[in-house]
C-alpha cells in the first residue's frame, strides 16, 4: 500500500510537470483557460487527498504506538502493585484448636489492566494468553479468599479451614510468580 501511494505521488508530480510544459509552452495562450482550471483543480484535489492519507496513516501509527506504551505501563504497574500487596508479609493469623497457627493474607485484587491489555490485540499470542491466564488466576485467588472468609464466619470444620488456607497461600505464590513473568514478557514485547 505504501509503495502504491508513493508511485501515485510520483506519477502525479510527473503529470503536473508534463501538464505545465504542455499547456504553458505547446498550446497557444487563448486555449489555456478552461483546461488549465480543470487540470489544476484535479491535480490539487488529488494532491490534498494523498497528503491527507499520509497524515492519517502517520497519526494512526503514532496512536497505536502510544496505546501500546500505555498498555505496557499500566500492566507493569498493576503487576508490581499486586506483587507488592501479596508479598507484604502481612496476614491474618488463624489459631486452630490444637494451638497451631496459620497465616493467610486476606485481600481482594483486581486484574483490570491485564484484561484490558489482553483484549487489545496489541500483543503476540503468548503474551495475550498469559495476560488472560493471570487474570483468571487472580479471580481464582479472590474466589478462594471469599470461600475462606465464609468458612471463618461459619466456624466450619478445621480440616476445611486448613485446606482453604493452604489453597489461598499456594494461589498467592502462583499469582506472584505469574505477575513477575508477565512483567518480563510485557517489557520485552
PDB file of C-alpha atoms in Angstrom:
ATOM      1  CA  UNK A   1       0.000   0.000   0.000  1.00  0.00           C
ATOM      2  CA  UNK A   2       2.823   2.423   0.821  1.00  0.00           C
ATOM      3  CA  UNK A   3       4.536   1.683  -2.500  1.00  0.00           C
ATOM      4  CA  UNK A   4       1.300   2.372  -4.356  1.00  0.00           C
ATOM      5  CA  UNK A   5       0.904   5.747  -2.640  1.00  0.00           C
ATOM      6  CA  UNK A   6       4.493   6.709  -3.439  1.00  0.00           C
ATOM      7  CA  UNK A   7       4.047   5.647  -7.078  1.00  0.00           C
ATOM      8  CA  UNK A   8       0.818   7.694  -7.305  1.00  0.00           C
ATOM      9  CA  UNK A   9       2.551  10.702  -5.731  1.00  0.00           C
ATOM     10  CA  UNK A  10       5.484  10.460  -8.176  1.00  0.00           C
ATOM     11  CA  UNK A  11       3.077   9.944 -11.082  1.00  0.00           C
ATOM     12  CA  UNK A  12       1.084  12.968 -10.001  1.00  0.00           C
ATOM     13  CA  UNK A  13       4.262  15.035  -9.833  1.00  0.00           C
ATOM     14  CA  UNK A  14       5.317  13.922 -13.325  1.00  0.00           C
ATOM     15  CA  UNK A  15       1.835  14.624 -14.634  1.00  0.00           C
ATOM     16  CA  UNK A  16       1.996  18.127 -13.163  1.00  0.00           C
ATOM     17  CA  UNK A  17       5.359  18.803 -14.839  1.00  0.00           C
ATOM     18  CA  UNK A  18       4.180  17.470 -18.194  1.00  0.00           C
ATOM     19  CA  UNK A  19       0.946  19.416 -17.831  1.00  0.00           C
ATOM     20  CA  UNK A  20       2.787  22.641 -17.047  1.00  0.00           C
ATOM     21  CA  UNK A  21       5.107  22.173 -20.012  1.00  0.00           C
ATOM     22  CA  UNK A  22       2.423  21.108 -22.471  1.00  0.00           C
ATOM     23  CA  UNK A  23      -0.237  23.673 -21.601  1.00  0.00           C
ATOM     24  CA  UNK A  24       2.108  26.560 -20.959  1.00  0.00           C
ATOM     25  CA  UNK A  25       4.516  26.053 -23.845  1.00  0.00           C
ATOM     26  CA  UNK A  26       2.883  23.962 -26.571  1.00  0.00           C
ATOM     27  CA  UNK A  27      -0.675  25.338 -26.605  1.00  0.00           C
ATOM     28  CA  UNK A  28      -1.477  28.904 -27.578  1.00  0.00           C
ATOM     29  CA  UNK A  29      -2.457  31.271 -24.762  1.00  0.00           C
ATOM     30  CA  UNK A  30      -6.099  31.553 -25.874  1.00  0.00           C
ATOM     31  CA  UNK A  31      -6.893  27.818 -25.373  1.00  0.00           C
ATOM     32  CA  UNK A  32      -5.402  27.514 -21.886  1.00  0.00           C
ATOM     33  CA  UNK A  33      -8.199  28.963 -19.686  1.00  0.00           C
ATOM     34  CA  UNK A  34     -10.730  26.143 -19.302  1.00  0.00           C
ATOM     35  CA  UNK A  35      -8.328  23.175 -19.454  1.00  0.00           C
ATOM     36  CA  UNK A  36      -5.904  24.913 -17.130  1.00  0.00           C
ATOM     37  CA  UNK A  37      -8.605  25.387 -14.493  1.00  0.00           C
ATOM     38  CA  UNK A  38      -9.902  21.796 -14.726  1.00  0.00           C
ATOM     39  CA  UNK A  39      -6.473  20.147 -14.599  1.00  0.00           C
ATOM     40  CA  UNK A  40      -5.191  22.434 -11.846  1.00  0.00           C
ATOM     41  CA  UNK A  41      -8.269  21.721  -9.719  1.00  0.00           C
ATOM     42  CA  UNK A  42      -7.969  17.974 -10.343  1.00  0.00           C
ATOM     43  CA  UNK A  43      -4.243  17.875  -9.519  1.00  0.00           C
ATOM     44  CA  UNK A  44      -4.581  19.968  -6.360  1.00  0.00           C
ATOM     45  CA  UNK A  45      -7.524  17.865  -5.164  1.00  0.00           C
ATOM     46  CA  UNK A  46      -5.623  14.621  -5.731  1.00  0.00           C
ATOM     47  CA  UNK A  47      -2.549  16.013  -4.036  1.00  0.00           C
ATOM     48  CA  UNK A  48      -4.538  17.101  -0.974  1.00  0.00           C
ATOM     49  CA  UNK A  49      -6.208  13.665  -0.757  1.00  0.00           C
ATOM     50  CA  UNK A  50      -2.843  11.879  -0.936  1.00  0.00           C
ATOM     51  CA  UNK A  51      -1.324  14.159   1.696  1.00  0.00           C
ATOM     52  CA  UNK A  52      -4.402  13.573   3.875  1.00  0.00           C
ATOM     53  CA  UNK A  53      -3.975   9.813   3.546  1.00  0.00           C
ATOM     54  CA  UNK A  54      -0.296  10.043   4.507  1.00  0.00           C
ATOM     55  CA  UNK A  55      -1.133  12.235   7.532  1.00  0.00           C
ATOM     56  CA  UNK A  56      -3.964   9.948   8.634  1.00  0.00           C
ATOM     57  CA  UNK A  57      -1.754   6.853   8.474  1.00  0.00           C
ATOM     58  CA  UNK A  58       1.061   8.625  10.308  1.00  0.00           C
ATOM     59  CA  UNK A  59      -1.318   9.712  13.081  1.00  0.00           C
ATOM     60  CA  UNK A  60      -2.835   6.223  13.258  1.00  0.00           C
ATOM     61  CA  UNK A  61       0.624   4.645  13.656  1.00  0.00           C
ATOM     62  CA  UNK A  62       1.545   7.150  16.367  1.00  0.00           C
ATOM     63  CA  UNK A  63      -1.712   6.413  18.199  1.00  0.00           C
ATOM     64  CA  UNK A  64      -1.012   2.673  18.053  1.00  0.00           C
ATOM     65  CA  UNK A  65       2.495   3.183  19.454  1.00  0.00           C
ATOM     66  CA  UNK A  66       1.132   5.416  22.206  1.00  0.00           C
ATOM     67  CA  UNK A  67      -1.594   2.909  23.117  1.00  0.00           C
ATOM     68  CA  UNK A  68       0.928   0.056  23.237  1.00  0.00           C
ATOM     69  CA  UNK A  69       3.176   2.087  25.505  1.00  0.00           C
ATOM     70  CA  UNK A  70       0.218   2.944  27.764  1.00  0.00           C
ATOM     71  CA  UNK A  71      -0.848  -0.700  28.000  1.00  0.00           C
ATOM     72  CA  UNK A  72       2.685  -1.819  28.823  1.00  0.00           C
ATOM     73  CA  UNK A  73       2.936   0.835  31.533  1.00  0.00           C
ATOM     74  CA  UNK A  74      -0.366   0.025  33.224  1.00  0.00           C
ATOM     75  CA  UNK A  75       0.189  -3.756  33.109  1.00  0.00           C
ATOM     76  CA  UNK A  76       3.655  -3.397  34.624  1.00  0.00           C
ATOM     77  CA  UNK A  77       2.298  -1.034  37.280  1.00  0.00           C
ATOM     78  CA  UNK A  78      -0.625  -3.296  38.126  1.00  0.00           C
ATOM     79  CA  UNK A  79       1.627  -6.372  38.243  1.00  0.00           C
ATOM     80  CA  UNK A  80       4.058  -4.577  40.524  1.00  0.00           C
ATOM     81  CA  UNK A  81       1.208  -3.416  42.741  1.00  0.00           C
ATOM     82  CA  UNK A  82      -0.226  -6.934  43.006  1.00  0.00           C
ATOM     83  CA  UNK A  83       3.206  -8.402  43.798  1.00  0.00           C
ATOM     84  CA  UNK A  84       3.837  -5.774  46.470  1.00  0.00           C
ATOM     85  CA  UNK A  85       0.405  -6.329  48.054  1.00  0.00           C
ATOM     86  CA  UNK A  86       0.744 -10.101  48.099  1.00  0.00           C
ATOM     87  CA  UNK A  87       4.393 -10.040  49.201  1.00  0.00           C
ATOM     88  CA  UNK A  88       3.869  -7.566  52.035  1.00  0.00           C
ATOM     89  CA  UNK A  89       4.121 -10.335  54.612  1.00  0.00           C
ATOM     90  CA  UNK A  90       1.144  -9.010  56.494  1.00  0.00           C
ATOM     91  CA  UNK A  91      -1.563 -11.529  57.024  1.00  0.00           C
ATOM     92  CA  UNK A  92      -4.228 -12.775  59.318  1.00  0.00           C
ATOM     93  CA  UNK A  93      -3.096 -15.253  61.953  1.00  0.00           C
ATOM     94  CA  UNK A  94      -5.614 -18.009  62.475  1.00  0.00           C
ATOM     95  CA  UNK A  95      -5.205 -20.154  65.602  1.00  0.00           C
ATOM     96  CA  UNK A  96      -6.548 -23.665  65.328  1.00  0.00           C
ATOM     97  CA  UNK A  97      -7.955 -25.671  68.257  1.00  0.00           C
ATOM     98  CA  UNK A  98      -4.715 -27.663  68.642  1.00  0.00           C
ATOM     99  CA  UNK A  99      -2.771 -24.405  69.165  1.00  0.00           C
ATOM    100  CA  UNK A 100      -1.233 -24.404  65.683  1.00  0.00           C
ATOM    101  CA  UNK A 101      -1.265 -21.008  63.960  1.00  0.00           C
ATOM    102  CA  UNK A 102      -1.558 -20.375  60.233  1.00  0.00           C
ATOM    103  CA  UNK A 103      -1.013 -17.075  58.498  1.00  0.00           C
ATOM    104  CA  UNK A 104      -3.012 -16.129  55.440  1.00  0.00           C
ATOM    105  CA  UNK A 105      -3.346 -12.869  53.533  1.00  0.00           C
ATOM    106  CA  UNK A 106      -6.982 -11.880  53.189  1.00  0.00           C
ATOM    107  CA  UNK A 107      -7.265  -9.349  50.382  1.00  0.00           C
ATOM    108  CA  UNK A 108      -9.048  -8.974  47.074  1.00  0.00           C
ATOM    109  CA  UNK A 109      -7.160  -7.837  43.990  1.00  0.00           C
ATOM    110  CA  UNK A 110      -8.325  -6.834  40.544  1.00  0.00           C
ATOM    111  CA  UNK A 111      -6.770  -7.649  37.151  1.00  0.00           C
ATOM    112  CA  UNK A 112      -8.316  -4.755  35.173  1.00  0.00           C
ATOM    113  CA  UNK A 113      -5.165  -3.681  33.304  1.00  0.00           C
ATOM    114  CA  UNK A 114      -4.243  -7.284  32.487  1.00  0.00           C
ATOM    115  CA  UNK A 115      -7.666  -7.893  30.984  1.00  0.00           C
ATOM    116  CA  UNK A 116      -7.646  -4.625  29.036  1.00  0.00           C
ATOM    117  CA  UNK A 117      -4.220  -5.396  27.582  1.00  0.00           C
ATOM    118  CA  UNK A 118      -5.265  -8.938  26.706  1.00  0.00           C
ATOM    119  CA  UNK A 119      -8.376  -7.697  24.900  1.00  0.00           C
ATOM    120  CA  UNK A 120      -6.468  -5.014  22.997  1.00  0.00           C
ATOM    121  CA  UNK A 121      -4.915  -7.401  20.465  1.00  0.00           C
ATOM    122  CA  UNK A 122      -1.654  -5.441  20.541  1.00  0.00           C
ATOM    123  CA  UNK A 123       0.491  -8.290  21.895  1.00  0.00           C
ATOM    124  CA  UNK A 124       1.528 -11.624  20.432  1.00  0.00           C
ATOM    125  CA  UNK A 125      -0.411 -14.804  21.201  1.00  0.00           C
ATOM    126  CA  UNK A 126       1.822 -15.953  24.063  1.00  0.00           C
ATOM    127  CA  UNK A 127       1.694 -12.641  25.928  1.00  0.00           C
ATOM    128  CA  UNK A 128      -2.054 -12.336  25.365  1.00  0.00           C
ATOM    129  CA  UNK A 129      -2.612 -15.865  26.643  1.00  0.00           C
ATOM    130  CA  UNK A 130      -0.521 -15.149  29.738  1.00  0.00           C
ATOM    131  CA  UNK A 131      -2.383 -11.894  30.383  1.00  0.00           C
ATOM    132  CA  UNK A 132      -5.683 -13.761  30.380  1.00  0.00           C
ATOM    133  CA  UNK A 133      -4.172 -16.611  32.390  1.00  0.00           C
ATOM    134  CA  UNK A 134      -3.007 -14.291  35.174  1.00  0.00           C
ATOM    135  CA  UNK A 135      -6.407 -12.560  35.125  1.00  0.00           C
ATOM    136  CA  UNK A 136      -8.151 -15.895  35.660  1.00  0.00           C
ATOM    137  CA  UNK A 137      -5.666 -16.822  38.380  1.00  0.00           C
ATOM    138  CA  UNK A 138      -6.289 -13.525  40.188  1.00  0.00           C
ATOM    139  CA  UNK A 139     -10.037 -14.085  40.009  1.00  0.00           C
ATOM    140  CA  UNK A 140      -9.486 -17.608  41.355  1.00  0.00           C
ATOM    141  CA  UNK A 141      -7.442 -16.172  44.215  1.00  0.00           C
ATOM    142  CA  UNK A 142     -10.318 -13.812  45.029  1.00  0.00           C
ATOM    143  CA  UNK A 143     -12.828 -16.697  44.988  1.00  0.00           C
ATOM    144  CA  UNK A 144     -10.619 -18.763  47.299  1.00  0.00           C
ATOM    145  CA  UNK A 145     -10.271 -15.830  49.714  1.00  0.00           C
ATOM    146  CA  UNK A 146     -14.046 -15.359  49.749  1.00  0.00           C
ATOM    147  CA  UNK A 147     -14.527 -19.086  50.364  1.00  0.00           C
ATOM    148  CA  UNK A 148     -12.051 -18.920  53.259  1.00  0.00           C
ATOM    149  CA  UNK A 149     -13.852 -15.932  54.725  1.00  0.00           C
ATOM    150  CA  UNK A 150     -17.119 -17.871  54.522  1.00  0.00           C
ATOM    151  CA  UNK A 151     -15.539 -20.796  56.389  1.00  0.00           C
ATOM    152  CA  UNK A 152     -14.199 -18.455  59.073  1.00  0.00           C
ATOM    153  CA  UNK A 153     -17.587 -16.774  59.500  1.00  0.00           C
ATOM    154  CA  UNK A 154     -19.446 -20.081  59.721  1.00  0.00           C
ATOM    155  CA  UNK A 155     -16.832 -21.563  62.081  1.00  0.00           C
ATOM    156  CA  UNK A 156     -16.551 -24.659  59.895  1.00  0.00           C
ATOM    157  CA  UNK A 157     -14.556 -27.843  60.394  1.00  0.00           C
ATOM    158  CA  UNK A 158     -10.830 -27.179  60.834  1.00  0.00           C
ATOM    159  CA  UNK A 159      -9.822 -29.570  58.059  1.00  0.00           C
ATOM    160  CA  UNK A 160     -11.764 -27.402  55.580  1.00  0.00           C
ATOM    161  CA  UNK A 161     -10.182 -24.308  57.082  1.00  0.00           C
ATOM    162  CA  UNK A 162      -6.641 -25.715  56.797  1.00  0.00           C
ATOM    163  CA  UNK A 163      -7.284 -26.787  53.227  1.00  0.00           C
ATOM    164  CA  UNK A 164      -8.679 -23.365  52.301  1.00  0.00           C
ATOM    165  CA  UNK A 165      -5.738 -21.518  53.929  1.00  0.00           C
ATOM    166  CA  UNK A 166      -3.212 -23.698  52.098  1.00  0.00           C
ATOM    167  CA  UNK A 167      -5.132 -23.208  48.865  1.00  0.00           C
ATOM    168  CA  UNK A 168      -5.121 -19.400  49.242  1.00  0.00           C
ATOM    169  CA  UNK A 169      -1.400 -19.362  50.099  1.00  0.00           C
ATOM    170  CA  UNK A 170      -0.489 -21.583  47.122  1.00  0.00           C
ATOM    171  CA  UNK A 171      -2.561 -19.454  44.742  1.00  0.00           C
ATOM    172  CA  UNK A 172      -0.969 -16.303  46.169  1.00  0.00           C
ATOM    173  CA  UNK A 173       2.507 -17.642  45.350  1.00  0.00           C
ATOM    174  CA  UNK A 174       1.371 -18.606  41.844  1.00  0.00           C
ATOM    175  CA  UNK A 175      -0.079 -15.125  41.262  1.00  0.00           C
ATOM    176  CA  UNK A 176       3.190 -13.501  42.398  1.00  0.00           C
ATOM    177  CA  UNK A 177       5.229 -15.760  40.125  1.00  0.00           C
ATOM    178  CA  UNK A 178       2.964 -15.184  37.121  1.00  0.00           C
ATOM    179  CA  UNK A 179       2.821 -11.397  37.665  1.00  0.00           C
ATOM    180  CA  UNK A 180       6.619 -11.292  37.604  1.00  0.00           C
ATOM    181  CA  UNK A 181       6.630 -13.388  34.424  1.00  0.00           C
ATOM    182  CA  UNK A 182       4.079 -11.116  32.734  1.00  0.00           C
ATOM    183  CA  UNK A 183       6.107  -8.031  33.694  1.00  0.00           C
ATOM    184  CA  UNK A 184       9.137  -9.512  31.915  1.00  0.00           C
ATOM    185  CA  UNK A 185       7.125 -10.500  28.849  1.00  0.00           C
ATOM    186  CA  UNK A 186       5.496  -7.072  28.589  1.00  0.00           C
ATOM    187  CA  UNK A 187       8.885  -5.370  28.917  1.00  0.00           C
ATOM    188  CA  UNK A 188      10.240  -7.467  26.033  1.00  0.00           C
ATOM    189  CA  UNK A 189       7.088  -7.180  23.862  1.00  0.00           C
TER     190      UNK A 189
END
